[in-house]
């Protein structure tokens, strides 16, 4: 009796219509087969899906705009692209953008907190045409002096590499521009801890740190070598080329003074339309003027500092001896 009623219920179950409730999905049949699938996607970050790819100048401008990005990796990648783009351009071909447009985006990266960004920046600066840098040395020195006195030791160390590049590219313009001689030497004395006062002769008591204990000595040696290079450019008379010797012969005496100027602002030393300059922000284009101000404000402090370092010996002593050699050679013909 029980088994027959159970069979009847099972037969009726096949013909019963299920009641659907609001908010619930319809129950799936017993023979349901799941046919859904998932596909993995490939993301190309540097490829356009449009029919016409962006031009080289468009990509160059795009990466220049990314130099102000908040992401360190984005700034580093953009600098890497610009390095490759500038290095691969044909010889004697102008840049896609003039330096007057590029430098306002590049120079703030001297104070960037990422080591990778500053390394890529130095590579990019070394690939810029040197003949165009001479007209922008005053802007470059503003950020170099800010980096020399920065609180971060890594930024101070990398700024010395950029100053070394600037001296190699446009050394005479660096020491002769407005504030390039006195203000840069003042920043150097502040970094090295060399005071102009007689009672502050101990250089090691106020010397700034340049990183970890293992690398501080190497960074300090590098800074002394850059200082020797800076003094060599400013104090030692450059050798005359054969062309200049031929032009100095009669009747072509002082021929260069009667020719058209080759630099952009050739009358900047007159300061016709600028604010009045003091002794620190003045332009010292003549070697004699740089010798005079160096003897007046910096000679004794650097002599005391180098004497203290030479007593320690080693690489520091050799770097200090190189500075003293440059000073002796550069001030040999100076007459107060």
CSV table of C-alpha atoms in Angstrom, one decimal, residues 78-316:
chain,number,residue,atom,x,y,z
A,78,UNK,CA,59.4,59.0,-19.3
A,79,UNK,CA,63.0,60.0,-18.7
A,80,UNK,CA,64.3,56.7,-20.1
A,81,UNK,CA,62.2,57.2,-23.3
A,82,UNK,CA,63.5,60.8,-23.7
A,83,UNK,CA,67.1,59.6,-23.3
A,84,UNK,CA,66.6,57.0,-26.1
A,85,UNK,CA,64.8,59.5,-28.3
A,86,UNK,CA,67.5,62.2,-28.0
A,87,UNK,CA,70.4,59.7,-28.3
A,88,UNK,CA,68.9,58.1,-31.5
A,89,UNK,CA,68.2,61.4,-33.4
A,90,UNK,CA,70.4,62.1,-36.4
A,91,UNK,CA,73.6,64.2,-35.9
A,92,UNK,CA,73.1,68.0,-35.9
A,93,UNK,CA,69.4,67.6,-35.8
A,94,UNK,CA,67.5,70.0,-33.4
A,95,UNK,CA,65.5,68.6,-30.5
A,96,UNK,CA,61.8,68.0,-30.8
A,97,UNK,CA,61.3,70.8,-28.2
A,98,UNK,CA,63.7,73.7,-27.4
A,99,UNK,CA,65.7,73.7,-24.2
A,100,UNK,CA,63.7,76.7,-23.0
A,101,UNK,CA,60.7,74.3,-22.9
A,102,UNK,CA,62.4,71.2,-21.6
A,103,UNK,CA,64.5,72.6,-18.8
A,104,UNK,CA,61.6,73.9,-16.7
A,105,UNK,CA,60.4,70.3,-16.6
A,106,UNK,CA,63.8,68.7,-16.1
A,107,UNK,CA,65.5,70.9,-13.6
A,108,UNK,CA,63.0,70.3,-10.7
A,109,UNK,CA,63.9,66.6,-10.9
A,110,UNK,CA,67.4,67.5,-9.5
A,111,UNK,CA,65.6,67.6,-6.1
A,112,UNK,CA,63.5,64.4,-6.8
A,113,UNK,CA,63.4,61.9,-4.0
A,114,UNK,CA,63.9,58.9,-6.2
A,115,UNK,CA,67.5,57.7,-6.9
A,116,UNK,CA,66.4,56.1,-10.2
A,117,UNK,CA,64.8,59.4,-11.4
A,118,UNK,CA,67.9,61.4,-10.7
A,119,UNK,CA,70.1,58.8,-12.4
A,120,UNK,CA,68.0,58.9,-15.6
A,121,UNK,CA,68.0,62.7,-15.4
A,122,UNK,CA,71.8,62.8,-15.4
A,123,UNK,CA,71.9,60.5,-18.5
A,124,UNK,CA,69.4,62.8,-20.2
A,125,UNK,CA,71.4,65.9,-19.4
A,126,UNK,CA,74.6,64.4,-20.8
A,127,UNK,CA,72.9,63.9,-24.1
A,128,UNK,CA,71.7,67.5,-24.5
A,129,UNK,CA,73.6,69.6,-27.0
A,130,UNK,CA,76.3,71.6,-25.1
A,131,UNK,CA,76.0,74.6,-27.4
A,132,UNK,CA,72.4,75.2,-26.2
A,133,UNK,CA,73.2,74.8,-22.5
A,134,UNK,CA,75.4,77.9,-22.3
A,135,UNK,CA,72.3,80.2,-22.6
A,136,UNK,CA,70.6,78.5,-19.6
A,137,UNK,CA,73.4,78.1,-17.0
A,138,UNK,CA,71.7,80.7,-14.6
A,139,UNK,CA,68.6,78.5,-14.4
A,140,UNK,CA,70.6,75.3,-14.0
A,141,UNK,CA,72.7,76.8,-11.1
A,142,UNK,CA,69.6,77.8,-9.2
A,143,UNK,CA,68.6,74.1,-8.8
A,144,UNK,CA,72.2,73.0,-8.4
A,145,UNK,CA,72.7,75.3,-5.4
A,146,UNK,CA,69.4,74.2,-3.9
A,147,UNK,CA,70.5,70.5,-4.3
A,148,UNK,CA,73.9,71.2,-2.8
A,149,UNK,CA,72.3,72.4,0.5
A,150,UNK,CA,69.4,69.9,0.5
A,151,UNK,CA,68.6,68.0,3.7
A,152,UNK,CA,68.8,64.6,2.0
A,153,UNK,CA,72.3,63.2,1.6
A,154,UNK,CA,71.6,61.3,-1.6
A,155,UNK,CA,70.3,64.5,-3.3
A,156,UNK,CA,73.4,66.4,-2.3
A,157,UNK,CA,75.6,63.6,-3.7
A,158,UNK,CA,73.8,63.4,-7.0
A,159,UNK,CA,73.8,67.2,-7.4
A,160,UNK,CA,77.6,67.1,-7.4
A,161,UNK,CA,77.4,64.8,-10.5
A,162,UNK,CA,75.2,67.3,-12.2
A,163,UNK,CA,77.5,70.2,-11.3
A,164,UNK,CA,80.4,68.1,-12.7
A,165,UNK,CA,78.4,67.7,-16.0
A,166,UNK,CA,77.6,71.5,-16.1
A,167,UNK,CA,81.3,72.4,-15.7
A,168,UNK,CA,82.3,70.0,-18.5
A,169,UNK,CA,79.6,71.4,-20.8
A,170,UNK,CA,79.7,75.1,-20.1
A,171,UNK,CA,82.4,75.7,-17.4
A,172,UNK,CA,83.3,79.3,-18.4
A,173,UNK,CA,79.6,80.3,-18.5
A,174,UNK,CA,79.0,78.7,-15.1
A,175,UNK,CA,81.7,80.8,-13.3
A,176,UNK,CA,80.9,84.0,-15.2
A,177,UNK,CA,77.1,84.1,-15.0
A,178,UNK,CA,75.2,86.2,-12.4
A,179,UNK,CA,75.9,84.6,-9.0
A,180,UNK,CA,77.7,81.7,-10.5
A,181,UNK,CA,81.0,82.4,-8.8
A,182,UNK,CA,80.3,83.8,-5.3
A,183,UNK,CA,77.0,82.0,-4.5
A,184,UNK,CA,78.3,78.6,-5.7
A,185,UNK,CA,81.4,79.0,-3.5
A,186,UNK,CA,79.3,80.0,-0.5
A,187,UNK,CA,77.1,76.9,-1.0
A,188,UNK,CA,80.3,74.8,-1.2
A,189,UNK,CA,81.6,76.2,2.1
A,190,UNK,CA,78.3,75.5,3.7
A,191,UNK,CA,78.3,71.9,2.5
A,192,UNK,CA,81.9,71.2,3.5
A,193,UNK,CA,81.5,73.0,6.8
A,194,UNK,CA,84.4,75.5,6.1
A,195,UNK,CA,83.7,78.8,7.8
A,196,UNK,CA,85.2,82.1,6.9
A,197,UNK,CA,85.8,82.9,10.6
A,198,UNK,CA,89.1,82.2,12.2
A,199,UNK,CA,87.7,80.5,15.3
A,200,UNK,CA,85.8,77.9,13.2
A,201,UNK,CA,88.8,76.3,11.7
A,202,UNK,CA,87.8,72.7,12.5
A,203,UNK,CA,86.3,71.4,9.3
A,204,UNK,CA,85.0,68.1,10.7
A,205,UNK,CA,82.8,69.6,13.4
A,206,UNK,CA,80.2,71.2,11.1
A,207,UNK,CA,80.7,69.1,8.0
A,208,UNK,CA,77.5,67.9,6.3
A,209,UNK,CA,76.8,64.2,6.0
A,210,UNK,CA,76.8,62.5,2.6
A,211,UNK,CA,75.1,59.2,3.2
A,212,UNK,CA,75.9,56.0,5.0
A,213,UNK,CA,79.1,55.4,6.9
A,214,UNK,CA,80.6,53.3,4.2
A,215,UNK,CA,79.9,55.7,1.3
A,216,UNK,CA,80.3,59.0,3.1
A,217,UNK,CA,84.1,59.1,2.4
A,218,UNK,CA,83.8,58.4,-1.3
A,219,UNK,CA,81.1,61.1,-1.7
A,220,UNK,CA,83.2,63.6,0.2
A,221,UNK,CA,86.2,62.8,-2.1
A,222,UNK,CA,83.9,63.3,-5.1
A,223,UNK,CA,82.8,66.7,-3.8
A,224,UNK,CA,86.4,67.8,-3.3
A,225,UNK,CA,87.3,66.8,-6.8
A,226,UNK,CA,84.4,68.8,-8.2
A,227,UNK,CA,85.5,71.8,-6.2
A,228,UNK,CA,89.0,71.5,-7.6
A,229,UNK,CA,87.4,71.4,-11.1
A,230,UNK,CA,85.3,74.5,-10.3
A,231,UNK,CA,88.3,76.4,-9.1
A,232,UNK,CA,90.4,75.3,-12.1
A,233,UNK,CA,87.7,76.7,-14.5
A,234,UNK,CA,87.4,80.0,-12.6
A,235,UNK,CA,91.0,80.8,-11.6
A,236,UNK,CA,93.3,79.2,-14.2
A,237,UNK,CA,93.7,80.9,-17.5
A,238,UNK,CA,92.6,78.6,-20.4
A,239,UNK,CA,95.2,77.8,-23.0
A,240,UNK,CA,94.8,79.8,-26.2
A,241,UNK,CA,93.9,77.9,-29.4
A,242,UNK,CA,96.0,78.3,-32.6
A,243,UNK,CA,93.1,80.3,-34.2
A,244,UNK,CA,93.1,82.8,-31.4
A,245,UNK,CA,96.9,83.2,-31.6
A,246,UNK,CA,96.6,83.9,-35.3
A,247,UNK,CA,93.8,86.5,-34.7
A,248,UNK,CA,96.0,88.3,-32.1
A,249,UNK,CA,98.7,89.1,-34.6
A,250,UNK,CA,99.0,92.4,-36.3
A,251,UNK,CA,96.8,93.8,-37.9
A,252,UNK,CA,94.1,91.5,-36.5
A,253,UNK,CA,94.5,92.6,-32.9
A,254,UNK,CA,91.3,92.1,-30.8
A,255,UNK,CA,89.4,90.9,-33.8
A,256,UNK,CA,86.9,88.9,-31.6
A,257,UNK,CA,85.7,92.1,-29.9
A,258,UNK,CA,84.6,93.6,-33.3
A,259,UNK,CA,82.7,90.5,-34.5
A,260,UNK,CA,79.1,89.6,-33.9
A,261,UNK,CA,78.4,88.1,-30.5
A,262,UNK,CA,77.9,84.3,-30.4
A,263,UNK,CA,76.0,84.1,-27.1
A,264,UNK,CA,72.4,85.0,-26.5
A,265,UNK,CA,72.5,87.8,-24.0
A,266,UNK,CA,75.8,89.4,-24.7
A,267,UNK,CA,75.0,92.5,-22.7
A,268,UNK,CA,73.8,90.8,-19.5
A,269,UNK,CA,76.8,92.0,-17.6
A,270,UNK,CA,75.5,95.6,-18.0
A,271,UNK,CA,72.3,94.7,-16.2
A,272,UNK,CA,70.4,97.4,-18.1
A,273,UNK,CA,66.9,96.3,-17.1
A,274,UNK,CA,67.4,94.1,-14.0
A,275,UNK,CA,67.4,94.8,-10.3
A,276,UNK,CA,70.6,96.2,-8.8
A,277,UNK,CA,73.1,93.5,-8.0
A,278,UNK,CA,75.2,93.1,-4.9
A,279,UNK,CA,78.6,91.4,-4.6
A,280,UNK,CA,77.2,87.9,-4.5
A,281,UNK,CA,74.8,88.2,-7.5
A,282,UNK,CA,77.3,90.1,-9.7
A,283,UNK,CA,78.7,88.7,-12.9
A,284,UNK,CA,82.5,88.1,-12.8
A,285,UNK,CA,83.4,87.5,-16.4
A,286,UNK,CA,87.1,88.5,-16.1
A,287,UNK,CA,89.5,86.1,-14.4
A,288,UNK,CA,91.1,89.0,-12.5
A,289,UNK,CA,87.7,89.9,-10.9
A,290,UNK,CA,87.2,86.3,-9.8
A,291,UNK,CA,90.7,86.2,-8.3
A,292,UNK,CA,90.0,89.4,-6.4
A,293,UNK,CA,86.7,88.2,-4.9
A,294,UNK,CA,88.2,84.7,-4.2
A,295,UNK,CA,91.2,86.2,-2.3
A,296,UNK,CA,88.8,88.5,-0.4
A,297,UNK,CA,86.2,86.0,0.8
A,298,UNK,CA,87.2,82.4,0.3
A,299,UNK,CA,90.9,81.9,0.1
A,300,UNK,CA,91.6,81.6,3.8
A,301,UNK,CA,88.6,79.4,4.6
A,302,UNK,CA,89.6,76.9,1.8
A,303,UNK,CA,93.2,76.9,2.9
A,304,UNK,CA,92.3,76.1,6.5
A,305,UNK,CA,89.9,73.3,5.4
A,306,UNK,CA,92.3,71.7,3.0
A,307,UNK,CA,95.1,71.8,5.5
A,308,UNK,CA,93.0,69.9,8.0
A,309,UNK,CA,92.0,67.3,5.5
A,310,UNK,CA,95.6,66.8,4.2
A,311,UNK,CA,96.7,65.8,7.7
A,312,UNK,CA,94.3,62.8,7.5
A,313,UNK,CA,96.0,61.4,4.4
A,314,UNK,CA,94.5,58.8,2.1
A,315,UNK,CA,92.1,59.8,-0.7
A,316,UNK,CA,90.8,62.8,1.2
